[in-house]
Short mmCIF file of C-alpha atoms in Angstrom, two decimals:
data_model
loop_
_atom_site.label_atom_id
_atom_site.label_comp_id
_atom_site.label_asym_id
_atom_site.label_seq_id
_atom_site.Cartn_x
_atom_site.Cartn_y
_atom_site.Cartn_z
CA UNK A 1 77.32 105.94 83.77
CA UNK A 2 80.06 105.06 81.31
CA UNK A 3 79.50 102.53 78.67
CA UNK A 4 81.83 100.41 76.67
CA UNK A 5 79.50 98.23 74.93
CA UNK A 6 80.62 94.89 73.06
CA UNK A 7 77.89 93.40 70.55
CA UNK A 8 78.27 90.07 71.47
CA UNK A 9 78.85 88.06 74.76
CA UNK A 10 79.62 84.60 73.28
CA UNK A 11 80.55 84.05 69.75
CA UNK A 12 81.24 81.06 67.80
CA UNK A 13 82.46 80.64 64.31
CA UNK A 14 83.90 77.89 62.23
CA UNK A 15 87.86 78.20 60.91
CA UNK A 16 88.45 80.24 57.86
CA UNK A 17 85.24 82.11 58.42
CA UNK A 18 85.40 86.21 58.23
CA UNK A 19 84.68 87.33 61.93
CA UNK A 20 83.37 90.97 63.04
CA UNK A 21 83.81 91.79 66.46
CA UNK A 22 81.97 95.64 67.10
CA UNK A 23 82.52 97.88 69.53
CA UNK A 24 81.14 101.22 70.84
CA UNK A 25 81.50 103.61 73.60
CA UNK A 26 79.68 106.84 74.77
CA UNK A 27 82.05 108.80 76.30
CA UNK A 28 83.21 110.75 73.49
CA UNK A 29 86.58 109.42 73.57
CA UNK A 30 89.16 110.17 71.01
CA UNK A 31 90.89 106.49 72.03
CA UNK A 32 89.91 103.17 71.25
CA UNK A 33 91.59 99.79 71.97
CA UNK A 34 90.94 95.64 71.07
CA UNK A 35 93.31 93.41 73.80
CA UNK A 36 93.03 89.70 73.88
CA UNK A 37 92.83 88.01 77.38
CA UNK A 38 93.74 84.39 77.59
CA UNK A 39 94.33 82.65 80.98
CA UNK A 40 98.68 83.08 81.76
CA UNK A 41 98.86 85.72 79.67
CA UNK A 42 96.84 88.40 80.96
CA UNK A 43 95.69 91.32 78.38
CA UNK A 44 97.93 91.70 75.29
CA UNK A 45 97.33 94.39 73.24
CA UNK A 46 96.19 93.63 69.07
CA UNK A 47 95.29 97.59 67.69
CA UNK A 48 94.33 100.46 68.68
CA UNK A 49 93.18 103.74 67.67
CA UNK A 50 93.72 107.06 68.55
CA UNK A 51 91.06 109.07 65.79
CA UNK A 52 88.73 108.16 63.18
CA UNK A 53 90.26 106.45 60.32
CA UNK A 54 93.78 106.47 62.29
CA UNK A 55 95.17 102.52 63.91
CA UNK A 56 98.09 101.60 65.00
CA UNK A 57 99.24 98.33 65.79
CA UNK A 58 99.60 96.50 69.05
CA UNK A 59 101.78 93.72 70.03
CA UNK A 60 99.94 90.77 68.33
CA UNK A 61 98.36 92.56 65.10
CA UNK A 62 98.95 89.26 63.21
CA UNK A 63 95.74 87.81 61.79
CA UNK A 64 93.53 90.93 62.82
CA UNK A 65 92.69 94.12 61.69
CA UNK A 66 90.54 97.06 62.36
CA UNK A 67 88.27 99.74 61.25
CA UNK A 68 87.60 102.91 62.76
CA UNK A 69 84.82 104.88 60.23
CA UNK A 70 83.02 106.56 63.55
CA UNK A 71 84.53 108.82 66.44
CA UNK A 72 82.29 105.96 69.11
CA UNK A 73 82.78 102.77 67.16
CA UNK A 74 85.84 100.43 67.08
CA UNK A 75 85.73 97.00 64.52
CA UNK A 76 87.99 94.17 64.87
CA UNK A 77 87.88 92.38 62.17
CA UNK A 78 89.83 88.62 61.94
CA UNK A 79 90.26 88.14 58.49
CA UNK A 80 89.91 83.89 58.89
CA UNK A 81 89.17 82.92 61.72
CA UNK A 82 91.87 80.05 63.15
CA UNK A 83 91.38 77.57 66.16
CA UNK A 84 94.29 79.84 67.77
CA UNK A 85 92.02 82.61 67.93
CA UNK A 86 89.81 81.64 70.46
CA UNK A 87 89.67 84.12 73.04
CA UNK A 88 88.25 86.22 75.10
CA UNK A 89 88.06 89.83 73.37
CA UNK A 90 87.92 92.99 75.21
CA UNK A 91 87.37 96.95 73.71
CA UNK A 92 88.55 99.85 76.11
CA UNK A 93 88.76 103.29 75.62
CA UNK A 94 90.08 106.02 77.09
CA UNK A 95 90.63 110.28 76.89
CA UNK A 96 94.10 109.19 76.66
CA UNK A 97 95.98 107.98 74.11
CA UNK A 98 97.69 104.92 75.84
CA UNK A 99 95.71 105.58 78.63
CA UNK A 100 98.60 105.84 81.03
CA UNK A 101 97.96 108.73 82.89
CA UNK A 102 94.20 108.12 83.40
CA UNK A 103 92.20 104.67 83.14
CA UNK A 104 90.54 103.42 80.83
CA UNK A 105 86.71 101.52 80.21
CA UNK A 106 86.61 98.54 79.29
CA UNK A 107 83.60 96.46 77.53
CA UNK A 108 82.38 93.38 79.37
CA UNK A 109 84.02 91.07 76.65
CA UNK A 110 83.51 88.75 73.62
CA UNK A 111 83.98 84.83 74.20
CA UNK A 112 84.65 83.65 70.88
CA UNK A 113 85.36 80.42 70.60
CA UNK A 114 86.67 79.28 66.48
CA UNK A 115 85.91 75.60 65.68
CA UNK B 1 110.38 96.77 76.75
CA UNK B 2 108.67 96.98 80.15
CA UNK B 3 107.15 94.26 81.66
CA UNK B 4 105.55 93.71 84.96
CA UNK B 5 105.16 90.55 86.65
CA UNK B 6 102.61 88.99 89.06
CA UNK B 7 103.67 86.08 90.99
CA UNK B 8 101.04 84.86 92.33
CA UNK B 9 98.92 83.33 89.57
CA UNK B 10 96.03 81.89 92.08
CA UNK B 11 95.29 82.71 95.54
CA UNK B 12 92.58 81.02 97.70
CA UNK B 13 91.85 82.62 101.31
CA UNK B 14 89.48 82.84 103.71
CA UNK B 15 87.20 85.26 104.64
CA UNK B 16 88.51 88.00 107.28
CA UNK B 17 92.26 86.80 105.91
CA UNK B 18 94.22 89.69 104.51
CA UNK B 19 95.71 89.81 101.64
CA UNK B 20 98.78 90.76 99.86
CA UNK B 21 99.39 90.64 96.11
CA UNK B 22 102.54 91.26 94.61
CA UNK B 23 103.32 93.29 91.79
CA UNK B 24 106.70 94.08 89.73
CA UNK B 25 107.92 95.98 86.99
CA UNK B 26 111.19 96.18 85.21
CA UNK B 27 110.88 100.25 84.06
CA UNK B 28 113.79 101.93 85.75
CA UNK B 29 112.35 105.39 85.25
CA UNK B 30 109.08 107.11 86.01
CA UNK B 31 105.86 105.22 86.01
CA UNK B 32 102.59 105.70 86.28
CA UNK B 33 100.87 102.21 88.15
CA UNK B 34 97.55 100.28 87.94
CA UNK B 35 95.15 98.10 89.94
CA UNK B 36 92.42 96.82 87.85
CA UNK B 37 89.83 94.24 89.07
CA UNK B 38 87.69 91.73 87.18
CA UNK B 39 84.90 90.43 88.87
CA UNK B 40 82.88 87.24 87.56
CA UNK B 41 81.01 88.14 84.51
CA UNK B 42 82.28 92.15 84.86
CA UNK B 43 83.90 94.20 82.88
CA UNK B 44 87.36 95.39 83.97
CA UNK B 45 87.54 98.34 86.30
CA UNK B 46 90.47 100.66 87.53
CA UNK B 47 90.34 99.49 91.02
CA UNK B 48 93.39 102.04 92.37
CA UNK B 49 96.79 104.23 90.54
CA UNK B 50 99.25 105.60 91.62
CA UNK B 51 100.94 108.78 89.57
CA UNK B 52 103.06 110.62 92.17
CA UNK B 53 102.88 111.65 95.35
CA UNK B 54 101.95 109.73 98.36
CA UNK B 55 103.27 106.11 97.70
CA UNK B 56 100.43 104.21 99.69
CA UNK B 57 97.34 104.77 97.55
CA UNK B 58 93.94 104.13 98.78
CA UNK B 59 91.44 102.57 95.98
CA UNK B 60 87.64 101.29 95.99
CA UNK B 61 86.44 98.64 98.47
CA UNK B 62 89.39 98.88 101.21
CA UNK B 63 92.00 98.19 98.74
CA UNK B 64 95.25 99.97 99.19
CA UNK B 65 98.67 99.48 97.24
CA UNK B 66 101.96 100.96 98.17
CA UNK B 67 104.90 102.13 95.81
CA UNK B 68 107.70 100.90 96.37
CA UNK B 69 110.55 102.23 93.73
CA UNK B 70 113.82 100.90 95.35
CA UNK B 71 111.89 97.41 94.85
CA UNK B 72 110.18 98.14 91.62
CA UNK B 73 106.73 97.09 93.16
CA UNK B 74 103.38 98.36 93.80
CA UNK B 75 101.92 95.53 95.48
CA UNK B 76 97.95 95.64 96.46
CA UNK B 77 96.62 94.89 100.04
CA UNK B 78 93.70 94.68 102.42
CA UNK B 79 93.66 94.00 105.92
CA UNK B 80 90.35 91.41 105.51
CA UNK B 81 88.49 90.14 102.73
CA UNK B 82 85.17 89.35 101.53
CA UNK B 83 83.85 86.80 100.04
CA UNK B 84 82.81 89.42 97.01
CA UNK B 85 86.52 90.12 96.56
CA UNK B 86 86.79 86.75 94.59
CA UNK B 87 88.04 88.71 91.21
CA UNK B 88 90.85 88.08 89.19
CA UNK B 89 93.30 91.23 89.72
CA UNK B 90 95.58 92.64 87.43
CA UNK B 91 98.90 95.05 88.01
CA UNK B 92 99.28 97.62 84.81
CA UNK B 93 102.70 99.81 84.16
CA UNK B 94 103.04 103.09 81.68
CA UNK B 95 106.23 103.57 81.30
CA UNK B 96 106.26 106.85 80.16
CA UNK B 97 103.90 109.12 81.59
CA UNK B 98 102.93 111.66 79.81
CA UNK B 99 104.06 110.87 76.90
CA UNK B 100 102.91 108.10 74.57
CA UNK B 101 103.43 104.68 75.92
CA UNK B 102 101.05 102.13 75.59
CA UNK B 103 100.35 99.95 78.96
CA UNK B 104 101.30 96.79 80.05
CA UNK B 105 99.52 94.71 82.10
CA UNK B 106 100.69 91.63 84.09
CA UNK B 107 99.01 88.40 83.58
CA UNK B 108 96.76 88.83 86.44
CA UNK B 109 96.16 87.07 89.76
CA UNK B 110 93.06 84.75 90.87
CA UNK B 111 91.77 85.35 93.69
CA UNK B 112 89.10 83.00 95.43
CA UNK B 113 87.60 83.90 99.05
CA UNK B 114 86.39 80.68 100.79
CA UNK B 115 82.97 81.82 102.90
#
């Protein structure tokens, strides 16, 4: 079975504070990708990554970034954390690039809540 | 920019009701379309796409969506549902299949089945 695997379930930090947010998958998959899911909005897109070492950015990169140092693993990183960040996070990857012409996995999520 | 939109931001039926969930986009070319499903405390899963071909696509769980490019809609259906279809749904769009095109998703659709 297919694994996208999120380290935490619920997270909660206090503002300004330097947040990590891991991510890893077993499929062997060259793509990797952090959305945001907040309720009206759906998923919107904040990086992804397409190799190791390689990101691009998404449509709400502000305030986040990303590392990529391992082919399975996929970091977002919020640099300090703001009350406007609360969300809930989600990791996907996929054997495509934007994963258009096949699906992709998605992790079960990371509440994080910034107070 | 694409965008799709879902109307229908909460739906409450009862069991044995069928459903009907719309879904529209705003590419004017080729797409490639999504179902994917979120289930309480689950991850999010490709429930049904369509790429080409037949424009009524059959998916998991008696879900089926039809294609409907004069309308710009791939709207998802089932003729009677279950009490385990409570989920929240979302529609997805590539605009640009094959090629490199991230996806967009719509901002999803509630749906609560009443025993």
């Amino acid at each position: 079975d297919v694994k996208v695997t999120q380290s935490s379930r619920y997270l909660v930090k206090r503002t300004g504070e330097k947040v990590f947010l891991e991510c890893v998958q077993d499929m062997d998959h060259e793509n990797m990708f952090w959305y945001r899911q907040d309720p009206g909005l759906g998923l919107r897109l904040i990086y992804f990554s397409y190799d190791v070492k390689m990101k691009e950015k998404g449509d709400i990169p502000e305030g986040y970034s990303v590392s990529r140092e391992k082919k399975e693993r996929f970091s977002l990183i919020l640099e300090s954390a703001s009350t406007n960040q609360t969300s809930m996070y989600l990791c996907a990857s996929s054997s495509d690039r934007a994963f258009g012409n096949t699906e992709a996995f998605f992790g079960q999520g990371t509440r994080l809540t910034v107070v | 920019a694409q965008s799709v939109s879902q109307h229908n931001h909460h739906v409450i039926l009862s069991e044995a009701a069928s459903l009907e969930l719309g879904c529209n986009y705003s590419y004017g070319g080729t797409v490639n379309l999504f179902w994917y499903v979120q289930y309480p405390g689950q991850h999010l899963q490709l429930l049904l796409k369509y790429f080409s071909g037949d424009p009524l696509v059959k998916g998991i769980k008696g879900f089926e969506a039809e294609f409907i490019k004069s309308k710009f809609s791939f709207n998802l259906r089932k003729p009677s549902v279950q009490w385990s279809d409570t989920a929240e749904y979302f529609c997805a769009v590539n605009a640009n299949p094959g090629g490199y095109q991230k996806v967009t998703f719509g901002t999803g659709t509630k749906l609560q089945v009443i025993p």
